[in-house]
mmCIF file of C-alpha atoms in Angstrom:
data_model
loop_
_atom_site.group_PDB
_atom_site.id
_atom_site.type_symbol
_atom_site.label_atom_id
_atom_site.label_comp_id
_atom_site.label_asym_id
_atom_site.label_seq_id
_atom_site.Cartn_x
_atom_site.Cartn_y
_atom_site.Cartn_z
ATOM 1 C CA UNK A 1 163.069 37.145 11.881
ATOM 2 C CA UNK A 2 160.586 38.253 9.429
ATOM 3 C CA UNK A 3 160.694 42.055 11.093
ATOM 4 C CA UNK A 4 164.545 41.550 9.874
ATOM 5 C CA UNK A 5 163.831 40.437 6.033
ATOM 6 C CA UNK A 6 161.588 43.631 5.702
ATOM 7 C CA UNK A 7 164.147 45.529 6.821
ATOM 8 C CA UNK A 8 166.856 44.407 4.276
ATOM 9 C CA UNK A 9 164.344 44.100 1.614
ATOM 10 C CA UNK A 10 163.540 47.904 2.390
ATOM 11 C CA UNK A 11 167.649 48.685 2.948
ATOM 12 C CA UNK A 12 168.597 47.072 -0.723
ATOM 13 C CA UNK A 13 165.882 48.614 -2.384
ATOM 14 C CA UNK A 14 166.761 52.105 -0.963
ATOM 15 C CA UNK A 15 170.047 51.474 -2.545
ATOM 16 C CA UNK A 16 169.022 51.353 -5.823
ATOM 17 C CA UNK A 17 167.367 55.120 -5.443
ATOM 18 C CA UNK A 18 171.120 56.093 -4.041
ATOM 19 C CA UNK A 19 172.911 58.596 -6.347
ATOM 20 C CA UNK A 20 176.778 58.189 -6.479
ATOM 21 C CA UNK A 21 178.600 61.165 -5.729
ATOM 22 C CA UNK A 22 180.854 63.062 -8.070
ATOM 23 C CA UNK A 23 181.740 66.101 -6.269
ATOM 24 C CA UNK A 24 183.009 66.255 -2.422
ATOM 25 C CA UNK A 25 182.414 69.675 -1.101
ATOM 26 C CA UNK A 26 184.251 70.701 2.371
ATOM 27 C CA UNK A 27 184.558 73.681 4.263
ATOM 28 C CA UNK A 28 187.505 74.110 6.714
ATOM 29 C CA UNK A 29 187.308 77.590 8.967
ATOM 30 C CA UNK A 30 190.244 78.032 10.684
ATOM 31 C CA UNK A 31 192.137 80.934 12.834
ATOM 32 C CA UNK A 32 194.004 83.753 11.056
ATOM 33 C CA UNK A 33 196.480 83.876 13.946
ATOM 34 C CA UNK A 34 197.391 80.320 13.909
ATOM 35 C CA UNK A 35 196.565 76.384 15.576
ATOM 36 C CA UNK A 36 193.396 78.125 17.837
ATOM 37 C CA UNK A 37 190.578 77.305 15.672
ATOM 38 C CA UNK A 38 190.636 74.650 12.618
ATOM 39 C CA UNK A 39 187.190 72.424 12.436
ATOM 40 C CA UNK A 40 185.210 71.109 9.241
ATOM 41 C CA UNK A 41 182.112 73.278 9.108
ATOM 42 C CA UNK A 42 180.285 71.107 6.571
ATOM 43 C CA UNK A 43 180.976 68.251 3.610
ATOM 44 C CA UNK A 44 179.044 67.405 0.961
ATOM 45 C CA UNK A 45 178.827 64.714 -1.654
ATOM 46 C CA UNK A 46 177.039 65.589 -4.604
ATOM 47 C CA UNK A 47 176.108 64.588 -8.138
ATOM 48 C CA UNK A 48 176.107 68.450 -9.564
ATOM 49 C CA UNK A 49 178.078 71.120 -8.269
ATOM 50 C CA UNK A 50 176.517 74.176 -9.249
ATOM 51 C CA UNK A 51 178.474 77.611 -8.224
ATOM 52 C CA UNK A 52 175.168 78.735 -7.074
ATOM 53 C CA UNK A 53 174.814 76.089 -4.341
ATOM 54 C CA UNK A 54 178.711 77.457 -3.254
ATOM 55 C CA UNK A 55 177.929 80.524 -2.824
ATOM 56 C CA UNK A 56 174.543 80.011 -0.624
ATOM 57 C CA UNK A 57 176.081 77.582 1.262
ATOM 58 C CA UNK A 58 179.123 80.078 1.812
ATOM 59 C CA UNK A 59 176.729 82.617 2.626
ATOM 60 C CA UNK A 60 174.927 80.733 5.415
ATOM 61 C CA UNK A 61 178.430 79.702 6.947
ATOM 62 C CA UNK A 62 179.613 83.430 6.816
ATOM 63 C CA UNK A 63 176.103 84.073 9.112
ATOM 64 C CA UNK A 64 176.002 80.742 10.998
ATOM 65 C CA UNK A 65 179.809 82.231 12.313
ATOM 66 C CA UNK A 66 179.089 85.792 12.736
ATOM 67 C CA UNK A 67 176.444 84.332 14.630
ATOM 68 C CA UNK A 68 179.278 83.354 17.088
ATOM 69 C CA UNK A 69 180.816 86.750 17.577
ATOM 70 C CA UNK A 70 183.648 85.663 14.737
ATOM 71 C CA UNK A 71 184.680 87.096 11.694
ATOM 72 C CA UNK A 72 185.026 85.804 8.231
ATOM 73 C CA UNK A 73 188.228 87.460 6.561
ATOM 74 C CA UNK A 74 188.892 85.528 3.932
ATOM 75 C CA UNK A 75 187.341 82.770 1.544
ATOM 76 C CA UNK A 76 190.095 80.703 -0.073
ATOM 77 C CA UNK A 77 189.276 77.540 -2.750
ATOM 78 C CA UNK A 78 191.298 74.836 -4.780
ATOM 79 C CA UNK A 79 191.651 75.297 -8.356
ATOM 80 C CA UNK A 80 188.143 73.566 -9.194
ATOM 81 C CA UNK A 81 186.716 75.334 -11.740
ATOM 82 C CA UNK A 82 182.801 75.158 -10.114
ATOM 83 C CA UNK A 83 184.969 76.677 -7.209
ATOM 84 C CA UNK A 84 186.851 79.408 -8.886
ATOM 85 C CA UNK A 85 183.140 80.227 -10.627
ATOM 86 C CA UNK A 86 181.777 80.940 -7.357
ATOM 87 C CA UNK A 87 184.247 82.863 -5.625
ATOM 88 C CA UNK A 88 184.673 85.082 -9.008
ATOM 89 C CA UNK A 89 180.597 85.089 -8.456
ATOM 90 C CA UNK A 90 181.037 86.333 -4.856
ATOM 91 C CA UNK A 91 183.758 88.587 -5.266
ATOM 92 C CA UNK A 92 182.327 91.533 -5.950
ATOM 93 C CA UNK A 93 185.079 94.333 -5.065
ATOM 94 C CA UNK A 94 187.269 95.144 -7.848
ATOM 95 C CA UNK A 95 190.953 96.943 -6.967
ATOM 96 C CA UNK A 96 189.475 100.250 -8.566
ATOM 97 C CA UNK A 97 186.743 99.582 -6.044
ATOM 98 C CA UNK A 98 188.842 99.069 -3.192
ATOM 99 C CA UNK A 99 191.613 101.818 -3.739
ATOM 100 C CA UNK A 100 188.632 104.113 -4.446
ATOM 101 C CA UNK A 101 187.343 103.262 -0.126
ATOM 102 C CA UNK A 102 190.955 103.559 0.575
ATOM 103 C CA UNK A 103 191.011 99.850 1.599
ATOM 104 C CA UNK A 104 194.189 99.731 -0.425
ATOM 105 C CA UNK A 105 196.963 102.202 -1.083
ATOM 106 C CA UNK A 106 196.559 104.788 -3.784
ATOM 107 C CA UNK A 107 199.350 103.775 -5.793
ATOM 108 C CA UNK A 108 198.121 100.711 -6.766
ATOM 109 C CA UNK A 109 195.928 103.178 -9.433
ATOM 110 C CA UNK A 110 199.511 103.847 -11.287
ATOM 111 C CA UNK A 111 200.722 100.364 -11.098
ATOM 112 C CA UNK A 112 200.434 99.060 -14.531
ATOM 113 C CA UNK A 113 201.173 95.228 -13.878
ATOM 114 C CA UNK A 114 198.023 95.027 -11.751
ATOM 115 C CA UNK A 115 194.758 94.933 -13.507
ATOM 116 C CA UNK A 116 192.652 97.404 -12.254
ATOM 117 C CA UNK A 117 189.395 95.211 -13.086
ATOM 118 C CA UNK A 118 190.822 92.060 -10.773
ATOM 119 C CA UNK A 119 188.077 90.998 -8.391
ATOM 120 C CA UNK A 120 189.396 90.812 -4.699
ATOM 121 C CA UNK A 121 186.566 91.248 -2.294
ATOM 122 C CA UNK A 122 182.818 91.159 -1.368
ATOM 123 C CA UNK A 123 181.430 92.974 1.450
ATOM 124 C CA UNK A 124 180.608 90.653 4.699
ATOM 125 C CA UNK A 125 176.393 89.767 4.342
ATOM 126 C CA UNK A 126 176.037 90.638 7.405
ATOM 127 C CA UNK A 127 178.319 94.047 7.965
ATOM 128 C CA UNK A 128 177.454 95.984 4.032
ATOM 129 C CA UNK A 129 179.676 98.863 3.776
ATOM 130 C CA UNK A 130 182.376 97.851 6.725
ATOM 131 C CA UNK A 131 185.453 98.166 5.736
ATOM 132 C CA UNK A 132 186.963 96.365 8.421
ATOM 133 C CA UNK A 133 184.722 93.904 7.861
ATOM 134 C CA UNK A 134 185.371 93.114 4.713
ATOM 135 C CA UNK A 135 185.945 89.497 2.950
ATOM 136 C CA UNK A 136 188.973 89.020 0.933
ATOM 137 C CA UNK A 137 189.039 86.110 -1.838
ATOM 138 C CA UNK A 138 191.566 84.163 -2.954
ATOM 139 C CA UNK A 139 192.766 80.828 -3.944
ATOM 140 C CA UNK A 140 195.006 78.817 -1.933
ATOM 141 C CA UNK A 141 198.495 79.036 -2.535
ATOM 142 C CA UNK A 142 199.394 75.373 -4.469
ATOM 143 C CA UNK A 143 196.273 75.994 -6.574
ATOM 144 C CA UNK A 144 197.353 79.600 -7.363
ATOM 145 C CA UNK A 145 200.928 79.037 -8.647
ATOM 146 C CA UNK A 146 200.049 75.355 -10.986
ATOM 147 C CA UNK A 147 197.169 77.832 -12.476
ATOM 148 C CA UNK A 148 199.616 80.404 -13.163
ATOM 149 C CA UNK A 149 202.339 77.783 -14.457
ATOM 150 C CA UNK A 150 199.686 76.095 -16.830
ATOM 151 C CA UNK A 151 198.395 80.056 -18.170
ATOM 152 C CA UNK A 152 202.227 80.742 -19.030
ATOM 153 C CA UNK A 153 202.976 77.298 -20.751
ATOM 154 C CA UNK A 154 199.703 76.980 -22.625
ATOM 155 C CA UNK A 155 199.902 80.858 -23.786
ATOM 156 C CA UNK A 156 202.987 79.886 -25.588
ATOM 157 C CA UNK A 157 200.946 77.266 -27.393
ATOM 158 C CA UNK A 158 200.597 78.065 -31.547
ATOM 159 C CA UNK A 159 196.375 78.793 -31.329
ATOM 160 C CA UNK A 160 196.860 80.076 -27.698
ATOM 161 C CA UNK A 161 195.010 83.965 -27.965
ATOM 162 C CA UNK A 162 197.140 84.679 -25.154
ATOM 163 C CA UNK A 163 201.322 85.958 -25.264
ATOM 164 C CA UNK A 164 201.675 85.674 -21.355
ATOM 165 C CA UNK A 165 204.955 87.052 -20.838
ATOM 166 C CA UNK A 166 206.426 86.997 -16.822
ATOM 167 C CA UNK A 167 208.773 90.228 -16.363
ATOM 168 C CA UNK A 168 210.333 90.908 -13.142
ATOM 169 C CA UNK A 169 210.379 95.492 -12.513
ATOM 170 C CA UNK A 170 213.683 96.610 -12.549
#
């Protein structure tokens, strides 16, 4: 019995040391081709969520599954702003950058709606200079299109420095 009490003493002062989190972290791999492959790699609770500790923690997942004969092809976040600061971290590939190693069509050098300086890729850690092995970033789809609403809406706003106009080419 008094093994027990100095156990619970021990437990509820532990508690008091216990940090509550403010950030969950998870990362989902899944297949590109479908239902084969969809597990939870790793969570996280944290107090801080640094981009810094995103992108090393991506970086060791990207090895941990190359490790296992797969591929990484593409990194995609919510609209978290510690999450979009990492993946514009990582991304290190600009379209100029990628048209220039032909990993996108030419044309997209005359397209004037597409801004040359958009950051799309980073090469794979593990596979530098691969094109085929290279890993494309994005944000996932919800996320994308409520960030793009909210940039139109607030760019019509009276102090917005923005004039975010949508036009459809003809």
């Amino acid at each position: 019995m008094k093994q027990m009490q100095e156990t619970d003493n021990t437990d509820s002062s532990s508690k008091d040391n216990v940090v509550e989190a403010k950030h969950y972290l998870i990362f989902i791999v899944h297949s590109a081709t479908g239902g084969l492959l969809k597990t939870t790699l790793a969570r996280y609770g944290v107090e801080t969520l640094p981009q810094a500790f995103i992108c090393n923690e991506l970086k060791a997942i990207i090895q941990a599954i190359n490790g296992y004969n797969l591929s990484v092809v593409a990194i995609s976040a919510d609209g978290a702003s510690e999450a979009r600061a990492a993946l514009k971290l990582m991304a290190t590939l600009t379209v100029n950058n990628l048209v220039n190693l032909g990993a996108l069509p030419s044309k997209l050098k005359e397209d004037k709606l597409i801004p040359k300086d958009l950051q799309l890729a980073m090469w794979n850690p593990l596979h530098m200079g691969d094109l085929l092995k290279l890993i494309w970033i994005h944000s996932d789809m919800p996320h994308a299109i409520k960030k793009f609403v909210n940039v139109l809406e607030l760019s019509s706003h009276p102090r917005s420095k923005r004039n975010m106009v949508f036009r459809l080419p003809h």
